[in-house]
Amino acid sequence: EEVVLQGFWRRGAQITFDVIFFCEFLLRFLSAPSKKSYLSDPLNWGDVLSAMGLPVLCFIGFAQSVPETSAELRVQQFLLLFLPLARFLKLLRYFESFRLLVDAFAKS
């Protein structure tokens, strides 16, 4: 029974963080003066990608079990591998050296 509770709290924490990231992206997007320039800025791509956790969880019905098909395996890989990397990219925007690197890459 203790393992079930740990899974319940882990899933609850994951959904809570997904809701927070999604709401933050939605508020940033809605408050942007130009939606097109917001989406074209590479520094905002981390926002878009980190917000994708909630729609993916909604799509699979919030059910995360052992993957049986290749499609389920890809969803699990997205949630467990790609999404944390996207959220890390979101944090990198606050480092000036990373911003300079992105600007140099975009202008080359």
mmCIF file with all atom_site columns, C-alpha atoms in Angstrom:
data_model
loop_
_atom_site.group_PDB
_atom_site.id
_atom_site.type_symbol
_atom_site.label_atom_id
_atom_site.label_alt_id
_atom_site.label_comp_id
_atom_site.label_asym_id
_atom_site.label_entity_id
_atom_site.label_seq_id
_atom_site.pdbx_PDB_ins_code
_atom_site.Cartn_x
_atom_site.Cartn_y
_atom_site.Cartn_z
_atom_site.occupancy
_atom_site.B_iso_or_equiv
_atom_site.pdbx_formal_charge
_atom_site.auth_seq_id
_atom_site.auth_comp_id
_atom_site.auth_asym_id
_atom_site.auth_atom_id
_atom_site.pdbx_PDB_model_num
ATOM 1   C CA . GLU A 1 1   ? 0.000  0.000  0.000   1.00 0.00 ? 1   GLU A CA 1
ATOM 2   C CA . GLU A 1 2   ? 2.924  2.363  0.678   1.00 0.00 ? 2   GLU A CA 1
ATOM 3   C CA . VAL A 1 3   ? 4.157  1.946  -2.914  1.00 0.00 ? 3   VAL A CA 1
ATOM 4   C CA . VAL A 1 4   ? 0.723  2.942  -4.224  1.00 0.00 ? 4   VAL A CA 1
ATOM 5   C CA . LEU A 1 5   ? 0.800  6.135  -2.143  1.00 0.00 ? 5   LEU A CA 1
ATOM 6   C CA . GLN A 1 6   ? 4.269  6.981  -3.411  1.00 0.00 ? 6   GLN A CA 1
ATOM 7   C CA . GLY A 1 7   ? 3.003  6.563  -6.988  1.00 0.00 ? 7   GLY A CA 1
ATOM 8   C CA . PHE A 1 8   ? -0.024 8.718  -6.179  1.00 0.00 ? 8   PHE A CA 1
ATOM 9   C CA . TRP A 1 9   ? 2.098  11.565 -4.784  1.00 0.00 ? 9   TRP A CA 1
ATOM 10  C CA . ARG A 1 10  ? 4.603  11.315 -7.635  1.00 0.00 ? 10  ARG A CA 1
ATOM 11  C CA . ARG A 1 11  ? 1.829  11.488 -10.234 1.00 0.00 ? 11  ARG A CA 1
ATOM 12  C CA . GLY A 1 12  ? 0.171  14.365 -8.364  1.00 0.00 ? 12  GLY A CA 1
ATOM 13  C CA . ALA A 1 13  ? 3.445  16.295 -8.264  1.00 0.00 ? 13  ALA A CA 1
ATOM 14  C CA . GLN A 1 14  ? 4.038  15.664 -11.965 1.00 0.00 ? 14  GLN A CA 1
ATOM 15  C CA . ILE A 1 15  ? 0.578  16.909 -12.919 1.00 0.00 ? 15  ILE A CA 1
ATOM 16  C CA . THR A 1 16  ? 0.973  19.943 -10.650 1.00 0.00 ? 16  THR A CA 1
ATOM 17  C CA . PHE A 1 17  ? 4.267  20.926 -12.301 1.00 0.00 ? 17  PHE A CA 1
ATOM 18  C CA . ASP A 1 18  ? 2.801  20.324 -15.760 1.00 0.00 ? 18  ASP A CA 1
ATOM 19  C CA . VAL A 1 19  ? -0.122 22.624 -14.942 1.00 0.00 ? 19  VAL A CA 1
ATOM 20  C CA . ILE A 1 20  ? 2.263  25.303 -13.651 1.00 0.00 ? 20  ILE A CA 1
ATOM 21  C CA . PHE A 1 21  ? 4.456  25.172 -16.778 1.00 0.00 ? 21  PHE A CA 1
ATOM 22  C CA . PHE A 1 22  ? 1.397  25.186 -19.054 1.00 0.00 ? 22  PHE A CA 1
ATOM 23  C CA . CYS A 1 23  ? -0.234 28.148 -17.286 1.00 0.00 ? 23  CYS A CA 1
ATOM 24  C CA . GLU A 1 24  ? 3.035  30.075 -17.302 1.00 0.00 ? 24  GLU A CA 1
ATOM 25  C CA . PHE A 1 25  ? 3.426  29.522 -21.054 1.00 0.00 ? 25  PHE A CA 1
ATOM 26  C CA . LEU A 1 26  ? -0.195 30.471 -21.679 1.00 0.00 ? 26  LEU A CA 1
ATOM 27  C CA . LEU A 1 27  ? 0.129  33.696 -19.687 1.00 0.00 ? 27  LEU A CA 1
ATOM 28  C CA . ARG A 1 28  ? 3.384  34.630 -21.429 1.00 0.00 ? 28  ARG A CA 1
ATOM 29  C CA . PHE A 1 29  ? 1.881  33.923 -24.837 1.00 0.00 ? 29  PHE A CA 1
ATOM 30  C CA . LEU A 1 30  ? -1.351 35.817 -24.185 1.00 0.00 ? 30  LEU A CA 1
ATOM 31  C CA . SER A 1 31  ? 0.466  38.822 -22.755 1.00 0.00 ? 31  SER A CA 1
ATOM 32  C CA . ALA A 1 32  ? 2.976  39.040 -25.611 1.00 0.00 ? 32  ALA A CA 1
ATOM 33  C CA . PRO A 1 33  ? 2.387  42.098 -27.822 1.00 0.00 ? 33  PRO A CA 1
ATOM 34  C CA . SER A 1 34  ? 3.163  40.081 -30.954 1.00 0.00 ? 34  SER A CA 1
ATOM 35  C CA . LYS A 1 35  ? 2.325  36.373 -30.924 1.00 0.00 ? 35  LYS A CA 1
ATOM 36  C CA . LYS A 1 36  ? 4.360  35.776 -34.078 1.00 0.00 ? 36  LYS A CA 1
ATOM 37  C CA . SER A 1 37  ? 7.515  37.369 -32.686 1.00 0.00 ? 37  SER A CA 1
ATOM 38  C CA . TYR A 1 38  ? 7.053  35.466 -29.405 1.00 0.00 ? 38  TYR A CA 1
ATOM 39  C CA . LEU A 1 39  ? 6.966  32.127 -31.221 1.00 0.00 ? 39  LEU A CA 1
ATOM 40  C CA . SER A 1 40  ? 9.819  33.059 -33.579 1.00 0.00 ? 40  SER A CA 1
ATOM 41  C CA . ASP A 1 41  ? 12.201 33.925 -30.714 1.00 0.00 ? 41  ASP A CA 1
ATOM 42  C CA . PRO A 1 42  ? 14.414 30.878 -29.991 1.00 0.00 ? 42  PRO A CA 1
ATOM 43  C CA . LEU A 1 43  ? 14.585 31.774 -26.304 1.00 0.00 ? 43  LEU A CA 1
ATOM 44  C CA . ASN A 1 44  ? 10.839 31.148 -26.030 1.00 0.00 ? 44  ASN A CA 1
ATOM 45  C CA . TRP A 1 45  ? 10.945 27.688 -27.579 1.00 0.00 ? 45  TRP A CA 1
ATOM 46  C CA . GLY A 1 46  ? 11.773 26.280 -24.149 1.00 0.00 ? 46  GLY A CA 1
ATOM 47  C CA . ASP A 1 47  ? 8.452  27.693 -22.928 1.00 0.00 ? 47  ASP A CA 1
ATOM 48  C CA . VAL A 1 48  ? 6.542  26.029 -25.727 1.00 0.00 ? 48  VAL A CA 1
ATOM 49  C CA . LEU A 1 49  ? 8.271  22.684 -25.290 1.00 0.00 ? 49  LEU A CA 1
ATOM 50  C CA . SER A 1 50  ? 8.050  22.646 -21.501 1.00 0.00 ? 50  SER A CA 1
ATOM 51  C CA . ALA A 1 51  ? 4.318  23.336 -21.678 1.00 0.00 ? 51  ALA A CA 1
ATOM 52  C CA . MET A 1 52  ? 3.694  20.239 -23.793 1.00 0.00 ? 52  MET A CA 1
ATOM 53  C CA . GLY A 1 53  ? 3.633  17.897 -20.781 1.00 0.00 ? 53  GLY A CA 1
ATOM 54  C CA . LEU A 1 54  ? 0.037  18.662 -19.821 1.00 0.00 ? 54  LEU A CA 1
ATOM 55  C CA . PRO A 1 55  ? -1.463 18.238 -23.319 1.00 0.00 ? 55  PRO A CA 1
ATOM 56  C CA . VAL A 1 56  ? 0.407  14.951 -23.753 1.00 0.00 ? 56  VAL A CA 1
ATOM 57  C CA . LEU A 1 57  ? -0.818 13.684 -20.375 1.00 0.00 ? 57  LEU A CA 1
ATOM 58  C CA . CYS A 1 58  ? -4.373 14.733 -21.284 1.00 0.00 ? 58  CYS A CA 1
ATOM 59  C CA . PHE A 1 59  ? -4.059 12.938 -24.611 1.00 0.00 ? 59  PHE A CA 1
ATOM 60  C CA . ILE A 1 60  ? -3.080 9.651  -22.954 1.00 0.00 ? 60  ILE A CA 1
ATOM 61  C CA . GLY A 1 61  ? -5.738 10.085 -20.271 1.00 0.00 ? 61  GLY A CA 1
ATOM 62  C CA . PHE A 1 62  ? -3.263 10.692 -17.436 1.00 0.00 ? 62  PHE A CA 1
ATOM 63  C CA . ALA A 1 63  ? -2.541 6.952  -17.486 1.00 0.00 ? 63  ALA A CA 1
ATOM 64  C CA . GLN A 1 64  ? 1.143  6.108  -17.355 1.00 0.00 ? 64  GLN A CA 1
ATOM 65  C CA . SER A 1 65  ? 1.765  2.415  -17.360 1.00 0.00 ? 65  SER A CA 1
ATOM 66  C CA . VAL A 1 66  ? 4.448  0.130  -18.717 1.00 0.00 ? 66  VAL A CA 1
ATOM 67  C CA . PRO A 1 67  ? 4.577  0.814  -22.475 1.00 0.00 ? 67  PRO A CA 1
ATOM 68  C CA . GLU A 1 68  ? 3.314  -2.073 -24.601 1.00 0.00 ? 68  GLU A CA 1
ATOM 69  C CA . THR A 1 69  ? 3.452  -0.534 -28.067 1.00 0.00 ? 69  THR A CA 1
ATOM 70  C CA . SER A 1 70  ? 6.033  1.609  -29.812 1.00 0.00 ? 70  SER A CA 1
ATOM 71  C CA . ALA A 1 71  ? 3.689  4.632  -29.670 1.00 0.00 ? 71  ALA A CA 1
ATOM 72  C CA . GLU A 1 72  ? 3.350  4.276  -25.894 1.00 0.00 ? 72  GLU A CA 1
ATOM 73  C CA . LEU A 1 73  ? 7.126  3.930  -25.638 1.00 0.00 ? 73  LEU A CA 1
ATOM 74  C CA . ARG A 1 74  ? 7.617  7.194  -27.556 1.00 0.00 ? 74  ARG A CA 1
ATOM 75  C CA . VAL A 1 75  ? 5.180  8.990  -25.248 1.00 0.00 ? 75  VAL A CA 1
ATOM 76  C CA . GLN A 1 76  ? 7.060  7.663  -22.208 1.00 0.00 ? 76  GLN A CA 1
ATOM 77  C CA . GLN A 1 77  ? 10.376 8.746  -23.708 1.00 0.00 ? 77  GLN A CA 1
ATOM 78  C CA . PHE A 1 78  ? 8.965  12.212 -24.349 1.00 0.00 ? 78  PHE A CA 1
ATOM 79  C CA . LEU A 1 79  ? 7.676  12.569 -20.784 1.00 0.00 ? 79  LEU A CA 1
ATOM 80  C CA . LEU A 1 80  ? 10.726 11.109 -19.046 1.00 0.00 ? 80  LEU A CA 1
ATOM 81  C CA . LEU A 1 81  ? 13.628 12.216 -21.266 1.00 0.00 ? 81  LEU A CA 1
ATOM 82  C CA . PHE A 1 82  ? 12.704 15.063 -23.590 1.00 0.00 ? 82  PHE A CA 1
ATOM 83  C CA . LEU A 1 83  ? 10.443 17.108 -21.313 1.00 0.00 ? 83  LEU A CA 1
ATOM 84  C CA . PRO A 1 84  ? 13.025 17.557 -18.515 1.00 0.00 ? 84  PRO A CA 1
ATOM 85  C CA . LEU A 1 85  ? 15.573 18.675 -21.120 1.00 0.00 ? 85  LEU A CA 1
ATOM 86  C CA . ALA A 1 86  ? 13.100 21.211 -22.495 1.00 0.00 ? 86  ALA A CA 1
ATOM 87  C CA . ARG A 1 87  ? 12.504 22.536 -19.002 1.00 0.00 ? 87  ARG A CA 1
ATOM 88  C CA . PHE A 1 88  ? 16.255 22.846 -18.523 1.00 0.00 ? 88  PHE A CA 1
ATOM 89  C CA . LEU A 1 89  ? 16.451 24.870 -21.754 1.00 0.00 ? 89  LEU A CA 1
ATOM 90  C CA . LYS A 1 90  ? 13.816 27.146 -20.296 1.00 0.00 ? 90  LYS A CA 1
ATOM 91  C CA . LEU A 1 91  ? 16.107 27.869 -17.348 1.00 0.00 ? 91  LEU A CA 1
ATOM 92  C CA . LEU A 1 92  ? 19.051 28.646 -19.615 1.00 0.00 ? 92  LEU A CA 1
ATOM 93  C CA . ARG A 1 93  ? 17.371 31.811 -20.866 1.00 0.00 ? 93  ARG A CA 1
ATOM 94  C CA . TYR A 1 94  ? 18.370 33.538 -17.631 1.00 0.00 ? 94  TYR A CA 1
ATOM 95  C CA . PHE A 1 95  ? 22.107 33.151 -18.333 1.00 0.00 ? 95  PHE A CA 1
ATOM 96  C CA . GLU A 1 96  ? 23.562 36.002 -20.381 1.00 0.00 ? 96  GLU A CA 1
ATOM 97  C CA . SER A 1 97  ? 26.250 33.847 -22.011 1.00 0.00 ? 97  SER A CA 1
ATOM 98  C CA . PHE A 1 98  ? 23.591 31.480 -23.328 1.00 0.00 ? 98  PHE A CA 1
ATOM 99  C CA . ARG A 1 99  ? 21.622 34.396 -24.766 1.00 0.00 ? 99  ARG A CA 1
ATOM 100 C CA . LEU A 1 100 ? 24.744 35.636 -26.561 1.00 0.00 ? 100 LEU A CA 1
ATOM 101 C CA . LEU A 1 101 ? 25.314 32.165 -27.980 1.00 0.00 ? 101 LEU A CA 1
ATOM 102 C CA . VAL A 1 102 ? 21.736 31.932 -29.261 1.00 0.00 ? 102 VAL A CA 1
ATOM 103 C CA . ASP A 1 103 ? 21.959 35.402 -30.826 1.00 0.00 ? 103 ASP A CA 1
ATOM 104 C CA . ALA A 1 104 ? 25.248 34.531 -32.529 1.00 0.00 ? 104 ALA A CA 1
ATOM 105 C CA . PHE A 1 105 ? 23.797 31.267 -33.822 1.00 0.00 ? 105 PHE A CA 1
ATOM 106 C CA . ALA A 1 106 ? 20.660 33.000 -35.127 1.00 0.00 ? 106 ALA A CA 1
ATOM 107 C CA . LYS A 1 107 ? 22.641 35.696 -36.942 1.00 0.00 ? 107 LYS A CA 1
ATOM 108 C CA . SER A 1 108 ? 25.081 33.308 -38.616 1.00 0.00 ? 108 SER A CA 1
#
